[in-house]
Amino acid sequence: MGLPAAPATPESLAERAAHGDTDATAKLLRLVAPGMLRTAHALLGRGHPDVDDVAQQSMIALVQALPSFRGECAPAHFANSITTRFALAARRRQTTRATRTDDAIEVDTLFSDARTAVDHVLAEKRRSAIRELLGTLPEVQAETLALRVVLGLSLGEVAAATNVPLNTVRSRIRLAKEALMKRIEADATLLELLEPSP
Amino acid sequence: MTAPDLHPEELLDRAAAGTLSPAERERLEAHLAVCPACRFEQQARADFAALPAGVPKIDDLVTRALAGLPTAPPPRRARPPVGLVAAAVALVGFGSLAAFRLAPPLAAMLGLVQPAPATSEPPRQTGRGDGPRAPTPSRPLETDPAGLAPDETPGSTTPPRGEQPSSANAQPAPAPAKPRPAAPRATDARTTPSAVSPAEPGRDAEAPPPGQRAAVGSDADVTAASLFREATAARTAGNREEAERRYRELAERFPRSTEATVAHAVLGRLLLDLGRPEEGLRELEATLDGGPSALREDALAHRALALDALQDARARAAWEQLLREFPASIHARRARERLEALPPP
């Protein structure tokens, strides 16, 4: 009796999917889809009407981009970075339309731990502030900041996901933080959202 | 340059990973005390990390995404991914007619739609869906293994859909509940594009032995399932002419099979892609003529596209029918855009 087959890794699924293996494509999508949907939710807000569209179109784009994927980063990060781009694009369109449908406080649904309602509100306001900032930043800065703050990627992971040198990532983050700083300085209420410094 | 300009990003990373040394923690805290931007970033990272994963819709979204893939995978390219991804964002951007037109029901090929028995079933009833339907979730292709309603699969012992366990919150496990072929699949043959082995949509009894392709023209070997596999293999390999021939042969020789219904749907979109909307329209209407509900939404949308391409006055009614039957359709946005653009009746 032979050894049981090793479970498929995201990397092996990505490689097979890149070669047109439809079975691997389906498995890979199911593997990365929760993170992609979560990314869309995080960037757009759960009530945003484009969340599902962004997630779905990101999945399509992911499959189309796989032939060029060289394993520079984890497939999940690659997938999430694609979702980030779609979500930011949707966010920019929304900004253009000047409609606000996505930043409602979702105290009742987003948390199940013991944090207080006040904490929930402050957390969602901070998320909203970041989302709004992302909608105003230049594209590459917005993408970099989103990968870092929204997805929590490290500097190196951001560099791999965006295929740019580490110093470029640093530069983009620095510029994005300058914009964040100006926003904080211009809006004192944002400072109130911050917990006291340690 | 002031201290707040030198944001200690590595320290923020290590803090997030919980790997700060005491000295590093002291340095980071000193910076955070004077840098609201880094404090904001650190807290926002924690806020976003606390968001739950969006699990409930995963199966549905994956199915839709699979249904929206182009007919053949792009060849490997040497360029880095970022530019391509950016281009994909621009190209696929939702509402993109190009991407919309490319969409084949790949989910059906992947077994996300489970066809009914093929050759032994009695003739289908036609005219389904002539009346208004209750709103349904936006699901172009069903992930439910019982994706075909019982009344669409005469002779089926499948219980009514309402008695099926809900798959909406289930773990992603789209494997059909019906028996798969007893013989093992040639897994090694799935590593090359030319040997992509789509899910077998036909009955097990019809399938040729593993590794043996039915010789078209030899009646003893040719089945609806074997023709469907060959057509799908040709399509996924990018050989659209061969795919068209196989789908047409399938529809002609096994007109009452489920494979033929799917073939009409795939062929309809294939012909639309090939710039032959009139022929595509015929195939899509054949799909709608008694086709399973899992294909209906998608076929309605592409029928409307075909009529649009033909500048046919029935396009408006076609988009309206799509919205009436599937108000939450993934194609609803496009339908509304087209209805706004089309001249009033």
Coordinates of C-alpha atoms in Angstrom, one line a residue:
Chain A
M1 CA 0.0 0.0 0.0
G2 CA 1.5 3.3 -1.0
L3 CA 1.9 6.3 1.2
P4 CA -1.0 8.7 1.3
A5 CA -0.7 11.6 -1.1
A6 CA 0.7 14.7 0.5
P7 CA -1.9 17.4 0.9
A8 CA -1.8 20.0 -1.7
T9 CA -0.2 23.3 -0.6
P10 CA -1.3 26.7 -1.7
E11 CA 1.9 27.0 -3.6
S12 CA 1.4 23.7 -5.5
L13 CA -2.2 24.5 -6.2
A14 CA -1.1 27.9 -7.5
E15 CA 1.4 26.2 -9.8
R16 CA -1.1 23.7 -11.1
A17 CA -3.8 26.4 -11.5
A18 CA -1.3 28.5 -13.5
H19 CA -1.0 25.6 -15.9
G20 CA -4.7 25.4 -16.4
D21 CA -5.6 22.7 -13.9
T22 CA -9.2 23.5 -13.2
D23 CA -9.4 21.3 -10.2
A24 CA -6.5 23.0 -8.6
T25 CA -8.0 26.4 -9.6
A26 CA -11.2 25.6 -7.7
K27 CA -9.3 24.3 -4.7
L28 CA -7.0 27.3 -4.6
L29 CA -9.9 29.7 -4.8
R30 CA -11.7 28.0 -2.0
L31 CA -8.5 28.3 0.1
V32 CA -7.8 32.0 -0.5
A33 CA -11.4 33.2 -0.9
P34 CA -12.1 33.8 2.8
G35 CA -9.1 36.0 3.1
M36 CA -10.1 37.8 -0.1
L37 CA -13.6 38.4 1.1
R38 CA -12.3 39.6 4.4
T39 CA -10.0 42.0 2.7
A40 CA -12.8 43.4 0.6
H41 CA -14.9 43.8 3.8
A42 CA -12.1 45.4 5.6
L43 CA -11.4 47.9 2.9
L44 CA -14.9 48.7 1.9
G45 CA -16.8 48.2 5.0
R46 CA -19.2 45.4 5.5
G47 CA -22.3 47.2 4.2
H48 CA -20.7 48.3 1.0
P49 CA -22.7 47.2 -2.0
D50 CA -19.5 46.3 -4.0
V51 CA -18.0 43.9 -1.5
D52 CA -19.1 40.8 -3.3
D53 CA -18.3 42.1 -6.7
V54 CA -14.8 43.1 -5.6
A55 CA -14.2 39.7 -4.1
Q56 CA -15.5 37.9 -7.1
Q57 CA -13.7 39.9 -9.7
S58 CA -10.5 39.7 -7.6
M59 CA -10.8 35.9 -7.8
I60 CA -11.1 36.1 -11.6
A61 CA -8.1 38.4 -11.8
L62 CA -6.2 36.1 -9.5
V63 CA -6.6 33.2 -11.8
Q64 CA -5.7 35.3 -14.8
A65 CA -2.6 36.5 -13.0
L66 CA -1.4 33.2 -11.8
P67 CA 0.7 32.4 -14.9
S68 CA 2.8 35.3 -13.9
F69 CA 3.0 34.5 -10.3
R70 CA 6.5 33.4 -9.4
G71 CA 6.0 32.6 -5.8
E72 CA 7.5 35.9 -4.6
C73 CA 5.1 35.8 -1.7
A74 CA 2.5 33.5 -0.3
P75 CA -0.4 32.8 -2.7
A76 CA -2.8 34.1 0.0
H77 CA -0.9 37.4 0.1
F78 CA -0.9 37.6 -3.7
A79 CA -4.6 37.0 -3.7
N80 CA -5.2 39.6 -1.0
S81 CA -3.0 42.2 -2.7
I82 CA -5.2 41.8 -5.8
T83 CA -8.3 42.2 -3.7
T84 CA -6.8 45.3 -2.2
R85 CA -6.4 46.8 -5.7
F86 CA -9.9 46.1 -6.6
A87 CA -11.3 47.3 -3.3
L88 CA -9.3 50.6 -3.6
A89 CA -10.5 51.0 -7.1
A90 CA -14.1 50.6 -5.9
R91 CA -13.4 53.0 -3.1
R92 CA -12.1 55.6 -5.5
R93 CA -15.2 55.2 -7.6
Q94 CA -17.3 55.6 -4.6
T95 CA -15.4 58.8 -3.6
T96 CA -16.0 60.1 -7.1
R97 CA -19.7 59.4 -6.7
A98 CA -19.6 61.0 -3.3
T99 CA -21.9 58.4 -1.9
R100 CA -21.5 57.1 1.6
T101 CA -22.9 53.7 2.2
D102 CA -20.1 51.8 3.8
D103 CA -18.9 53.2 7.0
A104 CA -21.8 52.4 9.2
I105 CA -20.8 51.3 12.7
E106 CA -21.3 47.6 12.9
V107 CA -21.1 47.2 16.6
D108 CA -23.5 44.3 16.8
T109 CA -22.0 42.1 14.1
L110 CA -18.3 42.6 14.0
F111 CA -17.2 41.6 17.4
S112 CA -18.0 38.7 19.6
D113 CA -15.3 39.2 22.3
A114 CA -15.5 41.2 25.5
R115 CA -14.5 44.6 24.2
T116 CA -16.9 47.3 25.2
A117 CA -19.2 49.0 22.9
V118 CA -17.2 52.2 23.1
D119 CA -14.1 50.3 22.0
H120 CA -16.1 48.9 19.1
V121 CA -17.2 52.3 18.0
L122 CA -13.7 53.7 18.3
A123 CA -12.2 50.8 16.4
E124 CA -14.7 51.2 13.6
K125 CA -14.1 54.9 13.5
R126 CA -10.4 54.3 13.1
R127 CA -11.1 51.8 10.4
S128 CA -13.3 54.4 8.7
A129 CA -10.6 57.0 8.9
I130 CA -8.1 54.7 7.3
R131 CA -10.6 53.8 4.5
E132 CA -11.2 57.4 3.9
L133 CA -7.5 58.2 3.8
L134 CA -7.0 55.3 1.3
G135 CA -9.5 56.9 -1.0
T136 CA -7.5 60.1 -1.2
L137 CA -3.9 58.8 -1.4
P138 CA -2.1 58.2 -4.7
E139 CA -2.7 54.7 -5.9
V140 CA 0.6 53.1 -5.0
Q141 CA 0.7 54.7 -1.5
A142 CA -2.9 53.6 -0.9
E143 CA -2.1 50.1 -1.9
T144 CA 1.0 49.9 0.3
L145 CA -0.7 51.4 3.3
A146 CA -3.7 49.0 2.8
L147 CA -1.5 46.0 2.6
R148 CA 0.3 47.0 5.7
V149 CA -2.5 48.4 7.9
V150 CA -5.5 46.5 6.6
L151 CA -3.9 43.2 5.9
G152 CA -1.2 43.5 8.5
L153 CA 1.7 42.6 6.1
S154 CA 5.2 43.2 7.2
L155 CA 7.5 45.4 5.2
G156 CA 9.1 42.5 3.4
E157 CA 5.7 40.9 2.7
V158 CA 4.5 44.2 1.2
A159 CA 7.6 44.4 -1.0
A160 CA 7.1 40.9 -2.2
A161 CA 3.3 41.3 -2.8
T162 CA 3.9 44.5 -4.8
N163 CA 7.1 43.4 -6.4
V164 CA 9.0 46.5 -5.5
P165 CA 12.2 47.0 -3.5
L166 CA 12.0 47.4 0.3
N167 CA 13.1 51.0 0.2
T168 CA 10.3 51.8 -2.2
V169 CA 7.9 50.3 0.3
R170 CA 9.5 52.4 3.1
S171 CA 9.2 55.5 1.0
R172 CA 5.5 54.9 0.1
I173 CA 4.7 54.2 3.8
R174 CA 6.5 57.4 4.8
L175 CA 4.5 59.4 2.4
A176 CA 1.3 57.8 3.3
K177 CA 2.0 58.5 7.0
E178 CA 2.7 62.1 6.2
A179 CA -0.8 62.2 4.7
L180 CA -2.2 60.5 7.8
M181 CA -0.4 62.9 10.0
K182 CA -1.8 65.9 8.2
R183 CA -5.3 64.3 8.4
I184 CA -4.9 63.8 12.1
E185 CA -3.6 67.4 12.6
A186 CA -6.5 68.7 10.6
D187 CA -9.1 66.7 12.5
A188 CA -8.7 66.8 16.2
T189 CA -11.4 64.1 16.6
L190 CA -9.1 61.6 15.1
L191 CA -6.7 62.1 18.0
E192 CA -9.5 61.3 20.4
L193 CA -9.8 57.9 18.7
L194 CA -6.3 57.0 19.8
E195 CA -5.7 55.1 23.0
P196 CA -3.2 56.8 25.3
S197 CA 0.3 56.3 24.2
P198 CA 2.0 53.6 26.3
Chain B
M1 CA 14.1 65.5 10.0
T2 CA 12.4 65.0 13.3
A3 CA 11.9 61.8 15.2
P4 CA 8.4 61.2 14.0
D5 CA 9.7 61.3 10.4
L6 CA 11.7 58.2 11.1
H7 CA 9.0 55.7 11.6
P8 CA 10.3 52.4 13.0
E9 CA 8.4 50.2 10.7
E10 CA 10.4 47.1 11.5
L11 CA 9.7 47.6 15.2
L12 CA 6.0 47.9 14.4
D13 CA 6.2 44.6 12.5
R14 CA 7.9 42.9 15.4
A15 CA 5.4 44.4 17.8
A16 CA 2.6 42.9 15.7
A17 CA 4.4 39.6 15.7
G18 CA 5.1 39.7 19.4
T19 CA 8.8 39.4 19.0
L20 CA 10.0 42.7 20.4
S21 CA 13.0 42.6 22.7
P22 CA 12.8 44.8 25.9
A23 CA 15.1 47.3 24.3
E24 CA 13.2 47.4 21.1
R25 CA 9.9 47.8 23.0
E26 CA 11.4 50.8 24.8
R27 CA 12.5 52.4 21.6
L28 CA 9.1 51.8 20.0
E29 CA 7.2 53.2 22.9
A30 CA 9.3 56.3 22.9
H31 CA 8.5 56.8 19.3
L32 CA 4.8 56.1 19.7
A33 CA 4.7 58.8 22.4
V34 CA 5.6 61.5 19.9
C35 CA 4.1 60.1 16.7
P36 CA 0.3 60.0 16.4
A37 CA 0.6 58.5 12.9
C38 CA 2.4 55.4 14.1
R39 CA 0.0 55.1 17.0
F40 CA -2.9 55.4 14.7
E41 CA -1.3 52.8 12.4
Q42 CA -0.6 50.4 15.2
Q43 CA -4.1 50.6 16.6
A44 CA -5.7 50.5 13.2
R45 CA -3.8 47.3 12.3
A46 CA -5.2 45.7 15.4
D47 CA -8.7 47.0 14.6
F48 CA -8.6 45.5 11.1
A49 CA -7.1 42.2 12.4
A50 CA -10.1 41.9 14.7
L51 CA -12.5 41.8 11.8
P52 CA -13.9 38.3 11.3
A53 CA -13.3 36.4 8.1
G54 CA -16.2 36.5 5.7
V55 CA -17.0 32.8 5.4
P56 CA -20.7 32.4 4.7
K57 CA -20.6 33.5 1.1
I58 CA -17.4 31.8 0.1
D59 CA -18.9 28.9 -1.9
D60 CA -21.2 31.2 -3.7
L61 CA -18.5 33.7 -4.6
V62 CA -16.1 31.0 -5.7
T63 CA -18.7 29.5 -7.9
R64 CA -19.4 32.8 -9.5
A65 CA -15.8 33.5 -10.0
L66 CA -15.2 30.2 -11.6
A67 CA -18.1 30.9 -13.9
G68 CA -16.5 34.1 -14.9
L69 CA -13.2 32.8 -16.0
P70 CA -12.2 33.0 -19.6
T71 CA -12.3 30.0 -21.8
A72 CA -8.6 29.2 -21.8
P73 CA -5.9 30.0 -19.2
P74 CA -3.5 32.6 -20.4
P75 CA 0.0 31.3 -21.2
R76 CA 2.8 31.7 -18.7
R77 CA 4.5 35.0 -19.1
A78 CA 7.8 36.2 -17.8
R79 CA 6.7 39.6 -16.7
P80 CA 6.3 40.4 -13.0
P81 CA 2.8 40.1 -11.6
V82 CA 2.2 43.6 -10.5
G83 CA 1.7 45.1 -14.0
L84 CA -0.5 42.2 -15.0
V85 CA -2.6 42.5 -11.9
A86 CA -3.0 46.2 -12.4
A87 CA -4.0 45.5 -16.0
A88 CA -6.4 42.8 -14.8
V89 CA -7.9 45.3 -12.4
A90 CA -8.5 47.7 -15.2
L91 CA -9.7 45.0 -17.6
V92 CA -11.9 43.0 -15.3
G93 CA -13.2 46.0 -13.4
F94 CA -16.7 45.0 -12.5
G95 CA -19.2 45.8 -15.1
S96 CA -16.6 45.2 -17.8
L97 CA -18.5 43.9 -20.8
A98 CA -15.4 42.2 -22.0
A99 CA -15.0 40.1 -19.0
F100 CA -18.7 39.6 -18.8
R101 CA -18.8 38.2 -22.3
L102 CA -15.9 35.9 -21.7
A103 CA -17.5 34.1 -18.9
P104 CA -18.1 30.4 -19.6
P105 CA -19.8 28.2 -17.0
L106 CA -16.6 26.8 -15.8
A107 CA -18.3 25.9 -12.6
A108 CA -20.3 23.3 -14.5
M109 CA -17.1 21.8 -15.8
L110 CA -15.7 21.7 -12.3
G111 CA -18.5 19.7 -11.0
L112 CA -20.1 22.6 -9.2
V113 CA -23.2 21.9 -11.2
Q114 CA -24.2 18.3 -11.1
P115 CA -26.0 17.3 -14.2
A116 CA -28.9 14.9 -14.2
P117 CA -28.9 11.4 -15.8
A118 CA -28.1 11.9 -19.4
T119 CA -29.4 9.4 -21.8
S120 CA -32.1 7.5 -20.1
E121 CA -34.2 10.4 -19.0
P122 CA -37.6 11.1 -20.6
P123 CA -38.1 14.3 -22.5
R124 CA -37.8 17.5 -20.5
Q125 CA -40.7 19.7 -19.9
T126 CA -40.3 23.0 -21.6
G127 CA -41.5 26.5 -20.9
R128 CA -40.1 26.6 -17.4
G129 CA -39.9 30.0 -15.9
D130 CA -42.4 31.6 -18.1
G131 CA -44.1 33.2 -15.2
P132 CA -42.5 35.4 -12.6
R133 CA -40.2 33.7 -10.1
A134 CA -39.6 34.4 -6.5
P135 CA -36.4 36.3 -5.9
T136 CA -33.5 34.0 -5.6
P137 CA -30.0 34.6 -4.2
S138 CA -27.6 35.7 -6.9
R139 CA -26.2 32.3 -7.9
P140 CA -25.4 32.0 -11.6
L141 CA -24.5 28.4 -11.1
E142 CA -25.6 26.3 -8.2
T143 CA -23.1 24.9 -5.8
D144 CA -25.6 22.7 -4.3
P145 CA -24.9 19.1 -5.4
A146 CA -28.6 19.0 -6.1
G147 CA -28.3 22.0 -8.2
L148 CA -31.0 20.7 -10.5
A149 CA -34.4 20.9 -9.0
P150 CA -36.2 17.6 -8.6
D151 CA -38.7 18.5 -11.2
E152 CA -35.9 19.0 -13.7
T153 CA -34.5 15.5 -13.2
P154 CA -37.3 13.1 -13.9
G155 CA -36.7 9.9 -12.1
S156 CA -34.4 11.4 -9.6
T157 CA -34.8 10.4 -6.0
T158 CA -33.4 13.8 -4.9
P159 CA -35.6 15.2 -2.1
P160 CA -37.1 18.6 -2.7
R161 CA -34.7 21.5 -2.4
G162 CA -36.2 22.7 0.8
E163 CA -35.2 19.5 2.5
Q164 CA -31.6 19.7 1.4
P165 CA -29.2 20.8 4.0
S166 CA -28.3 24.4 3.4
S167 CA -24.9 24.8 1.8
A168 CA -24.7 28.5 2.4
N169 CA -22.7 28.2 5.5
A170 CA -21.1 24.9 4.9
Q171 CA -17.4 24.4 4.5
P172 CA -16.3 24.7 1.0
A173 CA -17.0 21.2 -0.2
P174 CA -18.6 21.2 -3.6
A175 CA -18.0 17.6 -4.3
P176 CA -21.2 16.2 -5.8
A177 CA -23.1 14.0 -3.5
K178 CA -23.8 11.5 -6.3
P179 CA -21.3 8.7 -6.8
R180 CA -18.2 9.5 -8.7
P181 CA -16.6 7.1 -11.1
A182 CA -15.3 4.1 -9.3
A183 CA -12.1 4.1 -11.3
P184 CA -9.5 6.5 -10.1
R185 CA -8.8 9.6 -12.0
A186 CA -5.6 10.0 -13.8
T187 CA -4.3 12.6 -11.4
D188 CA -0.9 12.8 -13.2
A189 CA -2.7 13.8 -16.3
R190 CA -4.0 16.9 -14.7
T191 CA -0.7 18.7 -14.5
T192 CA -0.7 19.9 -18.1
P193 CA -3.2 22.2 -19.7
S194 CA -3.8 19.8 -22.5
A195 CA -4.8 17.1 -20.1
V196 CA -7.1 19.1 -17.9
S197 CA -9.6 16.7 -16.6
P198 CA -12.9 18.5 -16.0
A199 CA -15.4 17.0 -13.7
E200 CA -17.3 14.3 -15.4
P201 CA -20.7 15.7 -16.1
G202 CA -22.1 12.5 -17.6
R203 CA -23.3 9.3 -16.0
D204 CA -20.7 6.9 -14.8
A205 CA -22.0 4.1 -16.9
E206 CA -21.4 6.2 -20.0
A207 CA -17.9 7.2 -19.3
P208 CA -15.2 5.5 -21.2
P209 CA -12.5 3.7 -19.2
P210 CA -10.0 6.1 -17.5
G211 CA -7.5 7.3 -19.9
Q212 CA -9.4 6.2 -23.0
R213 CA -10.9 8.9 -25.1
A214 CA -14.0 8.0 -26.9
A215 CA -13.5 7.8 -30.6
V216 CA -16.0 10.1 -32.1
G217 CA -17.8 8.4 -34.9
S218 CA -17.7 5.0 -33.2
D219 CA -21.2 4.6 -31.9
A220 CA -20.2 2.0 -29.4
D221 CA -17.9 4.3 -27.6
V222 CA -19.4 7.7 -28.0
T223 CA -21.6 9.0 -25.3
A224 CA -22.9 12.4 -24.3
A225 CA -20.4 12.4 -21.4
S226 CA -17.5 11.5 -23.6
L227 CA -18.4 14.2 -26.2
F228 CA -18.8 16.7 -23.4
R229 CA -15.4 15.9 -22.0
E230 CA -13.8 16.2 -25.4
A231 CA -15.5 19.5 -26.1
T232 CA -14.5 20.8 -22.7
A233 CA -10.9 19.7 -23.2
A234 CA -10.8 21.5 -26.6
R235 CA -12.3 24.6 -25.1
T236 CA -10.0 24.8 -22.1
A237 CA -7.1 24.2 -24.5
G238 CA -8.2 27.2 -26.5
N239 CA -9.3 25.2 -29.5
R240 CA -12.6 26.9 -30.0
E241 CA -13.4 25.4 -33.4
E242 CA -12.9 21.9 -32.2
A243 CA -15.0 22.7 -29.1
E244 CA -17.7 24.1 -31.3
R245 CA -17.8 20.9 -33.4
R246 CA -17.9 18.7 -30.4
Y247 CA -20.6 20.7 -28.6
R248 CA -22.7 20.7 -31.8
E249 CA -22.3 17.0 -32.3
L250 CA -23.3 16.4 -28.7
A251 CA -26.4 18.5 -29.1
E252 CA -27.3 16.7 -32.3
R253 CA -26.7 13.2 -31.2
F254 CA -27.9 13.4 -27.6
P255 CA -30.4 16.2 -27.7
R256 CA -32.2 15.2 -24.5
S257 CA -29.1 14.8 -22.4
T258 CA -28.2 17.2 -19.7
E259 CA -24.8 17.5 -21.3
A260 CA -26.6 18.8 -24.4
T261 CA -28.3 21.5 -22.3
V262 CA -25.0 22.6 -20.9
A263 CA -23.4 22.4 -24.3
H264 CA -26.0 24.8 -25.7
A265 CA -25.1 27.3 -22.9
V266 CA -21.4 27.0 -23.3
L267 CA -21.7 27.1 -27.1
G268 CA -23.9 30.2 -26.9
R269 CA -21.2 32.1 -25.0
L270 CA -18.5 30.7 -27.1
L271 CA -20.2 32.0 -30.2
L272 CA -20.7 35.4 -28.5
D273 CA -17.0 35.5 -27.8
L274 CA -16.3 34.6 -31.4
G275 CA -18.5 37.6 -32.6
R276 CA -21.3 35.4 -33.9
P277 CA -24.2 36.7 -31.7
E278 CA -27.0 35.4 -34.0
E279 CA -25.8 31.8 -33.7
G280 CA -25.0 32.3 -30.0
L281 CA -28.6 33.5 -29.5
R282 CA -30.0 30.3 -30.9
E283 CA -27.9 28.2 -28.6
L284 CA -28.8 30.3 -25.5
E285 CA -32.5 30.1 -26.3
A286 CA -32.1 26.3 -26.6
T287 CA -30.6 26.4 -23.1
L288 CA -33.6 28.4 -21.8
D289 CA -36.0 26.0 -23.4
G290 CA -36.3 23.7 -20.5
G291 CA -32.8 24.1 -19.2
P292 CA -32.0 23.6 -15.6
S293 CA -32.4 26.5 -13.3
A294 CA -28.7 26.5 -12.5
L295 CA -28.0 27.7 -16.0
R296 CA -31.0 29.9 -16.5
E297 CA -29.8 33.1 -15.0
D298 CA -26.6 33.0 -16.9
A299 CA -28.3 32.1 -20.1
L300 CA -30.8 34.9 -19.7
A301 CA -27.9 37.4 -19.3
H302 CA -26.1 36.2 -22.3
R303 CA -29.2 36.1 -24.4
A304 CA -29.7 39.7 -23.5
L305 CA -26.1 40.5 -24.5
A306 CA -26.6 38.7 -27.8
L307 CA -29.7 40.7 -28.5
D308 CA -27.8 43.8 -27.6
A309 CA -25.0 42.9 -30.0
L310 CA -27.6 42.3 -32.7
Q311 CA -29.3 45.7 -31.9
D312 CA -32.4 43.7 -31.6
A313 CA -35.4 45.5 -30.1
R314 CA -36.0 42.5 -27.8
A315 CA -32.9 43.3 -25.8
R316 CA -34.8 45.5 -23.4
A317 CA -37.3 42.8 -22.7
A318 CA -34.5 40.3 -22.3
W319 CA -32.7 42.5 -19.6
E320 CA -36.0 43.1 -17.9
Q321 CA -36.8 39.4 -17.8
L322 CA -33.4 38.7 -16.2
L323 CA -34.1 41.3 -13.5
R324 CA -37.6 40.0 -13.0
E325 CA -36.5 36.4 -12.6
F326 CA -33.2 37.1 -10.8
P327 CA -33.4 40.5 -9.1
A328 CA -30.2 39.8 -7.1
S329 CA -28.3 38.5 -10.1
I330 CA -24.7 39.2 -10.4
H331 CA -25.6 40.5 -13.8
A332 CA -28.2 42.9 -12.4
R333 CA -25.8 45.9 -12.5
R334 CA -25.1 45.4 -16.1
A335 CA -28.8 44.8 -16.8
R336 CA -29.7 48.1 -15.2
E337 CA -27.0 50.0 -17.0
R338 CA -28.2 48.6 -20.3
L339 CA -31.8 49.4 -19.5
E340 CA -30.8 53.0 -18.9
A341 CA -28.9 53.1 -22.1
L342 CA -31.4 51.4 -24.3
P343 CA -34.1 53.5 -25.9
P344 CA -37.5 53.4 -24.1
P345 CA -40.0 50.9 -25.5

